[in-house]
Structures are given as structure tokens and as C-alpha cells.
Coordinates of C-alpha atoms and ligand atoms in Angstrom, one line a residue:
X1 CA 0.0 0.0 0.0
X2 CA 1.6 3.2 -1.0
X3 CA -1.2 5.6 -2.2
X4 CA -2.5 8.3 0.0
X5 CA -6.0 9.8 0.0
X6 CA -6.2 13.5 0.1
X7 CA -9.9 13.9 -0.7
X8 CA -12.3 14.9 2.0
X9 CA -14.0 12.1 4.0
X10 CA -17.6 11.7 5.2
X11 CA -18.0 9.2 8.1
X12 CA -21.6 7.9 8.3
X13 CA -23.0 6.2 11.4
X14 CA -26.5 4.9 11.9
X15 CA -27.6 5.4 15.6
X16 CA -30.5 3.6 17.3
X17 CA -30.5 3.7 21.1
X18 CA -26.7 4.0 21.5
X19 CA -26.6 6.8 24.1
X20 CA -23.8 5.3 26.3
X21 CA -21.6 4.5 23.2
X22 CA -21.7 7.9 21.5
X23 CA -19.3 9.9 23.6
X24 CA -16.4 7.3 23.8
X25 CA -17.1 6.5 20.1
X26 CA -16.8 10.1 19.0
X27 CA -13.6 10.6 21.0
X28 CA -12.0 7.6 19.3
X29 CA -13.2 8.7 15.9
X30 CA -11.7 12.1 16.4
X31 CA -8.4 10.7 17.5
X32 CA -8.3 8.6 14.3
X33 CA -9.5 11.2 11.8
X34 CA -7.6 14.3 13.0
X35 CA -4.1 12.8 12.2
X36 CA -5.2 12.0 8.7
X37 CA -5.0 15.7 7.8
X38 CA -7.9 15.4 5.4
X39 CA -11.0 17.5 5.6
X40 CA -13.7 15.3 7.2
X41 CA -17.2 15.3 8.6
X42 CA -18.8 12.8 11.0
X43 CA -22.5 12.4 10.1
X44 CA -24.6 10.6 12.7
X45 CA -28.1 9.5 11.6
X46 CA -30.4 9.2 14.6
X47 CA -32.8 6.4 13.5
X48 CA -35.6 7.3 15.9
X49 CA -33.8 6.6 19.2
X50 CA -35.8 6.8 22.4
X51 CA -33.0 6.6 25.0
X52 CA -31.7 10.2 24.8
X53 CA -29.1 9.5 22.0
X54 CA -30.3 12.6 20.1
X55 CA -29.5 14.9 23.1
X56 CA -26.0 13.3 23.4
X57 CA -25.5 13.9 19.6
X58 CA -26.6 17.5 19.9
X59 CA -24.0 18.0 22.6
X60 CA -21.4 16.5 20.4
X61 CA -22.4 18.7 17.5
X62 CA -22.3 21.8 19.7
X63 CA -18.7 21.0 20.8
X64 CA -17.3 19.8 17.4
X65 CA -17.9 21.6 14.1
X66 CA -17.1 18.5 12.1
X67 CA -20.2 16.8 13.5
X68 CA -23.4 16.8 11.4
X69 CA -26.7 15.3 12.4
X70 CA -29.7 13.9 10.6
X71 CA -32.7 12.8 12.7
X72 CA -35.3 10.5 11.2
X73 CA -38.9 10.8 12.1
X74 CA -39.1 7.3 13.5
X75 CA -37.1 4.1 13.6
X76 CA -36.8 3.1 9.9
X77 CA -34.0 0.5 10.3
X78 CA -30.3 0.4 9.7
X79 CA -30.4 0.3 5.9
X80 CA -32.7 3.4 5.5
X81 CA -30.6 5.2 8.2
X82 CA -27.4 4.5 6.2
X83 CA -29.2 5.6 3.0
X84 CA -30.2 8.8 4.7
X85 CA -26.6 9.3 5.9
X86 CA -25.1 8.6 2.5
X87 CA -27.6 11.0 0.8
X88 CA -26.7 13.8 3.2
X89 CA -22.9 13.2 3.2
X90 CA -21.1 15.7 1.1
X91 CA -17.6 14.4 0.6
X92 CA -16.2 12.1 -2.2
X93 CA -14.9 9.4 0.2
X94 CA -17.6 7.7 2.3
X95 CA -16.9 5.6 5.3
X96 CA -19.6 3.7 7.2
X97 CA -19.5 2.0 10.5
X98 CA -21.7 1.0 13.4
X99 CA -22.2 3.3 16.3
X100 CA -22.0 0.6 19.0
X101 CA -18.2 0.5 19.3
X102 CA -18.2 -3.1 17.9
X103 CA -16.4 -1.7 14.8
X104 CA -13.1 0.0 15.7
X105 CA -12.5 3.5 14.3
X106 CA -8.8 2.7 14.3
X107 CA -9.3 0.5 11.2
X108 CA -10.5 3.5 9.1
X109 CA -7.1 4.6 7.9
X110 CA -6.4 1.1 6.5
X111 CA -9.7 1.1 4.6
X112 CA -8.9 4.5 3.2
X113 CA -5.4 3.4 2.2
X114 CA -7.0 0.5 0.3
X115 CA -9.0 3.0 -1.7
X116 CA -5.8 4.8 -2.5
X117 CA -4.5 1.6 -4.1
X118 CA -7.0 2.2 -7.0
X119 CA -9.9 0.4 -5.4
X120 CA -13.4 1.8 -5.3
X121 CA -14.7 -0.1 -2.3
X122 CA -12.8 -1.4 0.8
X123 CA -14.8 -3.9 2.9
X124 CA -14.0 -4.8 6.4
X125 CA -13.8 -8.5 7.3
X126 CA -14.4 -9.3 10.9
X127 CA -12.2 -12.3 11.0
X128 CA -12.4 -12.6 14.7
X129 CA -16.0 -11.7 15.2
X130 CA -17.1 -11.2 18.8
X131 CA -20.7 -12.3 18.6
X132 CA -22.5 -15.5 19.7
X133 CA -21.8 -18.5 17.4
X134 CA -25.2 -20.1 17.1
X135 CA -27.4 -17.0 16.9
X136 CA -25.1 -14.8 14.9
X137 CA -21.9 -16.2 13.4
X138 CA -23.4 -19.4 12.0
X139 CA -26.4 -17.8 10.2
X140 CA -24.0 -15.1 8.9
X141 CA -21.5 -17.7 7.6
X142 CA -24.3 -19.5 5.7
X143 CA -25.6 -16.2 4.3
X144 CA -22.1 -15.2 3.3
X145 CA -21.5 -18.5 1.3
X146 CA -25.0 -18.1 -0.3
X147 CA -24.3 -14.5 -1.2
X148 CA -20.9 -15.4 -2.8
X149 CA -22.6 -18.1 -4.8
X150 CA -25.5 -16.0 -6.0
X151 CA -23.7 -12.8 -6.7
X152 CA -20.2 -14.0 -7.7
X153 CA -18.7 -11.4 -5.5
X154 CA -16.1 -13.1 -3.3
X155 CA -16.2 -11.4 0.0
X156 CA -15.9 -13.1 3.4
X157 CA -18.2 -10.8 5.4
X158 CA -21.2 -9.2 3.8
X159 CA -22.5 -8.2 7.2
X160 CA -19.7 -5.9 8.2
X161 CA -20.8 -2.2 8.0
X162 CA -17.2 -0.9 8.4
X163 CA -16.4 0.0 4.8
X164 CA -15.0 2.8 2.7
X165 CA -16.5 3.8 -0.7
X166 CA -15.7 6.2 -3.5
X167 CA -19.0 8.1 -3.9
X168 CA -19.3 7.6 -7.6
X169 CA -19.8 3.8 -7.3
X170 CA -22.7 3.9 -4.9
X171 CA -24.4 7.2 -5.4
X172 CA -27.0 5.9 -7.8
X173 CA -28.1 2.7 -6.0
X174 CA -31.3 2.7 -4.0
X175 CA -31.2 0.9 -0.7
X176 CA -34.1 -0.8 1.0
X177 CA -34.8 -3.9 3.1
X178 CA -31.4 -5.3 4.3
X179 CA -29.7 -4.2 1.2
X180 CA -26.9 -2.1 2.7
X181 CA -24.9 -5.3 3.1
X182 CA -25.0 -5.8 -0.6
X183 CA -23.7 -2.4 -1.5
X184 CA -20.3 -3.9 -2.6
X185 CA -22.2 -6.3 -4.9
X186 CA -24.2 -3.4 -6.4
X187 CA -20.9 -1.5 -6.8
X188 CA -19.2 -4.5 -8.3
X189 CA -21.9 -4.8 -10.9
X190 CA -21.2 -1.2 -12.1
X191 CA -17.6 -2.1 -12.4
X192 CA -16.2 -1.1 -9.0
X193 CA -12.9 -2.6 -7.8
X194 CA -13.5 -4.2 -4.4
X195 CA -10.8 -4.8 -1.8
X196 CA -11.1 -6.7 1.5
X197 CA -9.4 -5.5 4.7
X198 CA -9.3 -7.5 7.9
X199 CA -10.7 -5.4 10.7
X200 CA -11.1 -5.7 14.5
X201 CA -14.4 -6.5 16.2
X202 CA -15.3 -6.0 19.8
X203 CA -18.1 -7.4 21.9
X204 CA -20.9 -5.0 22.6
X205 CA -20.4 -3.3 26.0
X206 CA -23.3 -0.7 26.2
X207 CA -26.8 -1.2 24.8
X208 CA -28.2 -4.3 23.1
X209 CA -28.1 -5.7 19.6
X210 CA -31.2 -4.7 17.6
X211 CA -31.4 -7.9 15.6
X212 CA -32.3 -11.6 16.0
X213 CA -32.7 -14.5 13.6
X214 CA -35.4 -12.7 11.7
X215 CA -32.7 -10.7 10.0
X216 CA -31.2 -13.8 8.4
X217 CA -34.6 -14.5 6.8
X218 CA -34.8 -11.0 5.5
X219 CA -31.3 -11.2 4.1
X220 CA -32.1 -14.4 2.3
X221 CA -35.2 -12.9 0.7
X222 CA -33.2 -9.8 -0.3
X223 CA -30.6 -12.0 -1.9
X224 CA -33.3 -13.5 -4.2
X225 CA -34.5 -9.9 -5.1
X226 CA -30.9 -9.0 -5.7
X227 CA -30.4 -11.9 -8.0
X228 CA -33.5 -11.0 -9.9
X229 CA -32.7 -7.3 -10.2
X230 CA -29.1 -7.9 -11.0
X231 CA -29.3 -10.5 -13.7
X232 CA -32.4 -10.1 -15.7
X233 CA -35.0 -7.7 -14.3
X234 CA -34.0 -5.1 -16.7
X235 CA -34.8 -7.6 -19.5
X236 CA -37.2 -10.2 -18.1
X237 CA -37.8 -11.2 -21.7
X238 CA -34.4 -12.9 -21.7
X239 CA -35.9 -15.4 -19.4
X240 CA -39.6 -15.5 -20.4
X241 CA -38.9 -14.9 -24.0
X242 CA -36.2 -17.5 -24.1
X243 CA -38.4 -20.0 -22.4
X244 CA -41.3 -19.1 -24.7
X245 CA -39.3 -19.5 -27.9
X246 CA -37.9 -22.9 -26.7
X247 CA -41.4 -24.0 -26.0
X248 CA -42.7 -22.9 -29.3
X249 CA -39.8 -24.7 -31.0
X250 CA -40.7 -28.0 -29.2
X251 CA -44.3 -27.4 -30.2
X252 CA -43.3 -26.9 -33.8
X253 CA -41.2 -30.1 -33.7
X254 CA -44.2 -32.0 -32.4
X255 CA -46.3 -30.5 -35.1
X256 CA -43.9 -31.7 -37.8
X257 CA -43.8 -35.2 -36.4
X258 CA -47.6 -35.3 -36.1
X259 CA -48.0 -33.9 -39.6
X260 CA -45.5 -36.5 -41.0
X261 CA -47.4 -39.3 -39.3
X262 CA -50.8 -38.1 -40.6
X263 CA -49.9 -37.0 -44.1
X264 CA -47.0 -39.3 -45.0
X265 CA -47.5 -42.4 -42.9
X266 CA -51.3 -42.0 -43.0
X267 CA -51.6 -43.1 -39.4
X268 CA -54.6 -41.2 -38.1
X269 CA -54.9 -42.5 -34.5
X270 CA -54.1 -39.8 -31.9
X271 CA -50.9 -40.1 -29.9
X272 CA -49.6 -38.2 -26.8
X273 CA -47.6 -36.1 -29.3
X274 CA -50.7 -34.1 -30.2
X275 CA -51.2 -33.3 -26.6
X276 CA -47.5 -32.2 -26.2
X277 CA -47.8 -30.1 -29.3
X278 CA -50.8 -28.2 -27.9
X279 CA -49.2 -27.7 -24.5
X280 CA -45.9 -26.5 -25.8
X281 CA -47.5 -24.1 -28.2
X282 CA -49.7 -22.6 -25.5
X283 CA -46.9 -22.4 -23.0
X284 CA -44.7 -20.7 -25.6
X285 CA -47.3 -18.1 -26.5
X286 CA -48.2 -17.4 -22.9
X287 CA -44.5 -17.1 -21.8
X288 CA -43.9 -14.5 -24.5
X289 CA -46.9 -12.5 -23.4
X290 CA -45.8 -12.8 -19.7
X291 CA -42.3 -11.6 -20.8
X292 CA -43.8 -8.5 -22.4
X293 CA -45.9 -7.8 -19.3
X294 CA -42.9 -8.3 -17.0
X295 CA -40.9 -5.8 -19.0
X296 CA -43.6 -3.2 -18.6
X297 CA -44.1 -4.0 -14.8
X298 CA -40.4 -3.8 -14.1
X299 CA -40.2 -0.3 -15.4
X300 CA -42.9 0.8 -12.9
X301 CA -41.0 -1.2 -10.2
X302 CA -37.9 0.8 -10.8
X303 CA -39.8 4.0 -10.3
X304 CA -41.5 2.8 -7.2
X305 CA -38.1 2.0 -5.7
X306 CA -37.1 5.6 -5.9
X307 CA -39.7 6.5 -3.2
X308 CA -37.8 7.5 -0.1
X309 CA -37.4 4.7 2.5
X310 CA -37.0 7.3 5.3
X311 CA -38.3 10.7 6.4
X312 CA -36.1 13.4 8.1
X313 CA -37.4 15.3 11.1
X314 CA -34.5 17.7 11.6
X315 CA -30.8 18.2 10.8
X316 CA -28.0 19.9 12.6
X317 CA -24.9 21.5 11.0
X318 CA -25.7 20.5 7.4
X319 CA -25.8 24.1 6.1
X320 CA -22.5 24.8 7.8
X321 CA -19.7 26.2 5.6
X322 CA -16.9 23.8 5.0
Ligands
UDP1 N1 -29.2 0.5 13.9 C1 -30.1 1.5 13.4 N2 -31.4 1.3 13.3 C2 -31.9 0.1 13.6 C3 -31.1 -0.9 14.1 C4 -29.8 -0.7 14.3 O1 -29.6 2.6 13.1 O2 -33.2 -0.1 13.5 C5 -27.8 0.8 14.1 C6 -27.3 0.5 15.5 O3 -27.4 1.7 16.4 C7 -25.8 0.2 15.2 C8 -25.9 -0.5 13.9 O4 -27.1 -0.1 13.3 O5 -25.1 1.4 15.1 C9 -25.8 -2.0 14.0 O6 -26.8 -2.5 14.9 P1 -26.5 -3.6 15.9 O7 -25.3 -3.4 16.7 O8 -27.8 -3.8 16.7 O9 -26.4 -4.9 14.9 P2 -25.3 -6.1 15.2 O10 -24.0 -5.5 15.4 O11 -25.8 -6.8 16.4 O12 -25.4 -6.8 13.9
MG2 MG1 -23.4 -4.2 16.8

């Protein structure tokens, strides 16, 4: 690693009921970011906290001009909170991490250095993950292997929020569900170069995890959506149309055989072939029609996606001069 990043950095953190973590976290972030000698901002997104996190954040913002705050109207979830943060961040280098001190701010310079080595995304890999095995690490390992298989992106840890991105490769993607974990996949699909960096991981000391096994289910469902969107949703006709044409072809073959039997061999008794012919013809025609419909529906689907997944109640420091 020899490159150096001189561009300004936005650090984005989703916050949901993390009041006891915020002050020590911000102190550690500052001690890491100051020595980098780049311009930076730290953008906390309060995702509807009810434990006084917002008051702590406002104190941090009053004491430190590099702090910027976005407060969502209610708890929308980690992915919308991150989306809100990324949308309000102003700098070309984006760093995301959790606000619970499980990710270590001390790893940020290594992620940024990985970007300097002509990568567009640097993903943290919690090699020594400090979470329970059965409830968290095992489901996550299964999800990671499935994600690698489905997306073809070879990362070890899709669940790690600690990452650095060049803005260009993620600014157009829309995030919903549990999709924030697939940001590197979406980036890879637009040609981004992805690096993986081993990062530290600490057990949670203050507050509680907001997730259980339900998330694994959501991640798996999102994976299916991702596959659909990524590979053929823009052109559903490649699937339906292909299937329809193949079906029509088989129907046509059956027709030829049936015609040969009837007109050349003069064998008039019905065979199952007639049945196949009808079924394949109908399936073919219907598949083609469904393909056309899917093309039309998918356009609307893309528009619907652009609806916001979050609503902002107030912001602090966003209008501040650089
Ligand atoms: N988080 C959030 N909104 C939510 C749930 C979580 O902003 O609805 C934040 C949370 O405050 C933390 C990060 O997302 O900064 C990761 O959450 P958590 O630590 O609960 O997840 P885990 O580390 O257990 O996967
Ligand atoms: Mg955590």
C-alpha cells in the first residue's frame, strides 16, 4: 500500500439507542480522523432513538464543528438510516460503521489506504468476530456463502458495516430492506474494484443488539431480489422470452412429427404427441406474453423503488460552511 487519500472524507454512522456508546465512540473517531490531515465530517443519523441518543448527539455537534446530524422521524431501520446518511454526506470518500463500538475506528485509515490503491470499495472482514456463534456467526456464515454463490462477489463478510467507498460507485443505488450489506455487490456490478481488509471487532459493551434470527430470513429474501434485479430484471424477456421460444420450438417439432405421421404415414390415430404439441404451443405463446408484461411492470417497479425509505425530522450542521 503506497497511495494516499487527500480527498475529503464523510464518516456515516446509523444510531439507534446507543446513548452510552456515542461519547467514547466520537472521542475515538476524532483521535483517528484528526491525524489523517484530510478534511472530514462525521455524520450521525439518529434512527428514531428513544433513549436520549439525540441529546447526546446534539452536545457532540455543539462541541465539534465537524459533527453533522440527521434525525429521522421514527425508527426506519439500519439500511434506511445508512441511506439517509449517504444521501446527506457531502464528501467524495464515504466511510460507514456501526455506532456501538463493535467496529473499531482505528481501522478506518487502513480502509482508506486500500482505496488509494486504486480500489473503489474497501470492505471490512471481521475475521475474529465477537458475537455468539449459534445465533449470529453461523447464520451469517451461511448467508455469506450463499451470497458469494448467488452474486459471484467473493467477500468473506457481507454483514460488516465498516467499509469505505468512493462516492461515484454507490451514489445511484437505491437501498431498501437489508440491502446495505449488498452495497459492494451493487458496486461490483457497475464495475467497481473491491478490496477486502481485515478489521477488528469488539463485543458490545453498552446497549443491546437490535437484531435476531429474523434478519437472516430478510437477508435471504433480499438475496433473491438482488439476483432477480441484478441479472435479468431489466430484461425479463431474456428469461420468459427464451423459455417461450424454446417452448414454441418444441411445439413446432411435435407439429412436424404429427403432420408427418398423418400425411405421409397416413396413421390417423391420436398419440400423446398431439397433446404435447398443444401444451408447448400454448406455453410458448403465454410465456412470450408474460415476458412482455414483466418488461412493462419492471419499469414501474424501478420508479416505485425511488420512493424514499426514510423521512427526516430535523438536521444539525448540514448548512455549515466547509
Ligand atoms: N441501527 C439503526 N437502526 C436500527 C437498528 C440498528 O440505526 O433499526 C444501528 C445501531 O445503532 C448500530 C448499527 O445499526 O449502530 C448496527 O446495529 P446492531 O449493533 O444492533 O447490529 P449487530 O452489530 O448486532 O449486527
Ligand atoms: Mg453491533
